[in-house]
Amino acid sequence: MESTDVKIRWCHLSPPEESEAYPGFNPSITVLPVGHRRRENSRPLHESMVFERDQILRLRDGTKIYADIYRPANEAVVPAIMVWGPYGKSGSGEFENELVA
């Protein structure tokens, strides 16, 4: 389907400022041990997990997005679950958009 009536405006966004909710861009790989808790009131992990932070994923059209990947530390085959929302990868960010007039 082709449309010539719709004009899409876009611009490059500036990176968000570092804060408690967003500690900055930091591609890294960390092994989270059994018993690790993300927050004090979170349930502990029942097995070790590999946490791959700010990893590049290329979409079919060549667009690059950055994702955090959690996977078992063992070689278990598990389904992938993709979560998206307006509050950042960790779910703790504020809903902020730079709007183009």
PDB file of C-alpha atoms in Angstrom:
ATOM      1  CA  MET A   1       0.000   0.000   0.000  1.00  0.00           C
ATOM      2  CA  GLU A   2       1.429   3.344  -1.025  1.00  0.00           C
ATOM      3  CA  SER A   3       0.389   6.682   0.384  1.00  0.00           C
ATOM      4  CA  THR A   4       1.512  10.060  -0.865  1.00  0.00           C
ATOM      5  CA  ASP A   5      -0.758  12.072   1.438  1.00  0.00           C
ATOM      6  CA  VAL A   6       1.055  11.276   4.676  1.00  0.00           C
ATOM      7  CA  LYS A   7       4.216  13.209   5.506  1.00  0.00           C
ATOM      8  CA  ILE A   8       6.353  11.774   8.262  1.00  0.00           C
ATOM      9  CA  ARG A   9       8.604  14.205  10.103  1.00  0.00           C
ATOM     10  CA  TRP A  10      11.535  12.887  12.051  1.00  0.00           C
ATOM     11  CA  CYS A  11      14.750  14.109  13.558  1.00  0.00           C
ATOM     12  CA  HIS A  12      17.650  12.655  15.506  1.00  0.00           C
ATOM     13  CA  LEU A  13      17.003  12.638  19.240  1.00  0.00           C
ATOM     14  CA  SER A  14      19.631  13.636  21.731  1.00  0.00           C
ATOM     15  CA  PRO A  15      20.635  11.011  24.321  1.00  0.00           C
ATOM     16  CA  PRO A  16      18.881  11.250  27.687  1.00  0.00           C
ATOM     17  CA  GLU A  17      20.731  12.778  30.609  1.00  0.00           C
ATOM     18  CA  GLU A  18      22.164  10.373  33.156  1.00  0.00           C
ATOM     19  CA  SER A  19      20.080  10.025  36.318  1.00  0.00           C
ATOM     20  CA  GLU A  20      19.109   7.459  38.929  1.00  0.00           C
ATOM     21  CA  ALA A  21      16.562   6.077  36.458  1.00  0.00           C
ATOM     22  CA  TYR A  22      19.083   6.055  33.564  1.00  0.00           C
ATOM     23  CA  PRO A  23      22.711   5.374  34.548  1.00  0.00           C
ATOM     24  CA  GLY A  24      23.998   6.128  31.041  1.00  0.00           C
ATOM     25  CA  PHE A  25      24.979   4.092  27.999  1.00  0.00           C
ATOM     26  CA  ASN A  26      27.195   1.224  29.122  1.00  0.00           C
ATOM     27  CA  PRO A  27      27.365  -1.904  26.926  1.00  0.00           C
ATOM     28  CA  SER A  28      28.466  -4.663  29.287  1.00  0.00           C
ATOM     29  CA  ILE A  29      27.943  -8.287  30.284  1.00  0.00           C
ATOM     30  CA  THR A  30      27.467  -9.278  33.929  1.00  0.00           C
ATOM     31  CA  VAL A  31      26.638 -12.624  35.530  1.00  0.00           C
ATOM     32  CA  LEU A  32      23.980 -12.193  38.207  1.00  0.00           C
ATOM     33  CA  PRO A  33      24.447 -14.910  40.868  1.00  0.00           C
ATOM     34  CA  VAL A  34      21.787 -17.055  42.515  1.00  0.00           C
ATOM     35  CA  GLY A  35      20.067 -14.914  45.155  1.00  0.00           C
ATOM     36  CA  HIS A  36      20.657 -11.599  43.335  1.00  0.00           C
ATOM     37  CA  ARG A  37      17.920  -9.016  43.920  1.00  0.00           C
ATOM     38  CA  ARG A  38      17.352  -6.042  41.641  1.00  0.00           C
ATOM     39  CA  ARG A  39      15.815  -4.093  44.508  1.00  0.00           C
ATOM     40  CA  GLU A  40      15.540  -4.759  48.213  1.00  0.00           C
ATOM     41  CA  ASN A  41      11.890  -5.846  47.935  1.00  0.00           C
ATOM     42  CA  SER A  42      12.413  -7.975  44.773  1.00  0.00           C
ATOM     43  CA  ARG A  43      12.392 -11.745  44.799  1.00  0.00           C
ATOM     44  CA  PRO A  44      15.871 -13.313  44.559  1.00  0.00           C
ATOM     45  CA  LEU A  45      16.985 -15.156  41.420  1.00  0.00           C
ATOM     46  CA  HIS A  46      16.638 -18.917  41.750  1.00  0.00           C
ATOM     47  CA  GLU A  47      19.431 -19.517  39.199  1.00  0.00           C
ATOM     48  CA  SER A  48      22.311 -17.506  37.761  1.00  0.00           C
ATOM     49  CA  MET A  49      21.483 -15.163  34.880  1.00  0.00           C
ATOM     50  CA  VAL A  50      23.617 -13.396  32.288  1.00  0.00           C
ATOM     51  CA  PHE A  51      22.717  -9.699  31.964  1.00  0.00           C
ATOM     52  CA  GLU A  52      23.814  -8.099  28.670  1.00  0.00           C
ATOM     53  CA  ARG A  53      23.253  -4.354  28.940  1.00  0.00           C
ATOM     54  CA  ASP A  54      22.800  -1.936  25.999  1.00  0.00           C
ATOM     55  CA  GLN A  55      23.269  -4.555  23.275  1.00  0.00           C
ATOM     56  CA  ILE A  56      22.713  -3.562  19.629  1.00  0.00           C
ATOM     57  CA  LEU A  57      19.880  -5.280  17.777  1.00  0.00           C
ATOM     58  CA  ARG A  58      19.524  -4.635  14.039  1.00  0.00           C
ATOM     59  CA  LEU A  59      16.013  -4.636  12.642  1.00  0.00           C
ATOM     60  CA  ARG A  60      15.178  -5.889   9.139  1.00  0.00           C
ATOM     61  CA  ASP A  61      15.259  -2.367   7.727  1.00  0.00           C
ATOM     62  CA  GLY A  62      18.742  -1.728   9.151  1.00  0.00           C
ATOM     63  CA  THR A  63      17.564   0.353  12.113  1.00  0.00           C
ATOM     64  CA  LYS A  64      19.610  -0.193  15.277  1.00  0.00           C
ATOM     65  CA  ILE A  65      17.950  -0.396  18.671  1.00  0.00           C
ATOM     66  CA  TYR A  66      19.576  -1.070  22.028  1.00  0.00           C
ATOM     67  CA  ALA A  67      18.203  -3.669  24.395  1.00  0.00           C
ATOM     68  CA  ASP A  68      18.987  -5.293  27.709  1.00  0.00           C
ATOM     69  CA  ILE A  69      19.101  -9.085  27.456  1.00  0.00           C
ATOM     70  CA  TYR A  70      18.605 -11.476  30.359  1.00  0.00           C
ATOM     71  CA  ARG A  71      19.295 -15.169  29.754  1.00  0.00           C
ATOM     72  CA  PRO A  72      20.124 -18.238  31.845  1.00  0.00           C
ATOM     73  CA  ALA A  73      23.822 -18.703  32.626  1.00  0.00           C
ATOM     74  CA  ASN A  74      23.514 -22.343  31.549  1.00  0.00           C
ATOM     75  CA  GLU A  75      22.909 -23.582  28.002  1.00  0.00           C
ATOM     76  CA  ALA A  76      19.156 -24.077  28.478  1.00  0.00           C
ATOM     77  CA  VAL A  77      16.975 -23.324  25.466  1.00  0.00           C
ATOM     78  CA  VAL A  78      14.321 -20.850  26.565  1.00  0.00           C
ATOM     79  CA  PRO A  79      11.778 -18.703  24.688  1.00  0.00           C
ATOM     80  CA  ALA A  80      12.577 -15.045  24.035  1.00  0.00           C
ATOM     81  CA  ILE A  81      10.250 -12.450  25.523  1.00  0.00           C
ATOM     82  CA  MET A  82      10.390  -8.941  24.074  1.00  0.00           C
ATOM     83  CA  VAL A  83       8.979  -6.146  26.204  1.00  0.00           C
ATOM     84  CA  TRP A  84       8.522  -2.571  24.994  1.00  0.00           C
ATOM     85  CA  GLY A  85       7.126   0.450  26.730  1.00  0.00           C
ATOM     86  CA  PRO A  86       7.449   4.231  26.871  1.00  0.00           C
ATOM     87  CA  TYR A  87       9.270   4.164  30.216  1.00  0.00           C
ATOM     88  CA  GLY A  88      12.689   2.929  29.096  1.00  0.00           C
ATOM     89  CA  LYS A  89      14.272  -0.517  29.070  1.00  0.00           C
ATOM     90  CA  SER A  90      14.214  -0.890  32.842  1.00  0.00           C
ATOM     91  CA  GLY A  91      10.691   0.422  33.300  1.00  0.00           C
ATOM     92  CA  SER A  92      11.909   3.059  35.734  1.00  0.00           C
ATOM     93  CA  GLY A  93      12.382   6.022  33.382  1.00  0.00           C
ATOM     94  CA  GLU A  94      10.079   8.938  32.872  1.00  0.00           C
ATOM     95  CA  PHE A  95       7.895   9.200  29.799  1.00  0.00           C
ATOM     96  CA  GLU A  96       9.720  11.875  27.824  1.00  0.00           C
ATOM     97  CA  ASN A  97       9.549  12.708  24.149  1.00  0.00           C
ATOM     98  CA  GLU A  98      11.215  15.442  22.204  1.00  0.00           C
ATOM     99  CA  LEU A  99       8.439  16.742  20.010  1.00  0.00           C
ATOM    100  CA  VAL A 100       9.145  18.323  16.662  1.00  0.00           C
ATOM    101  CA  ALA A 101       6.953  21.277  15.809  1.00  0.00           C
TER     102      ALA A 101
END
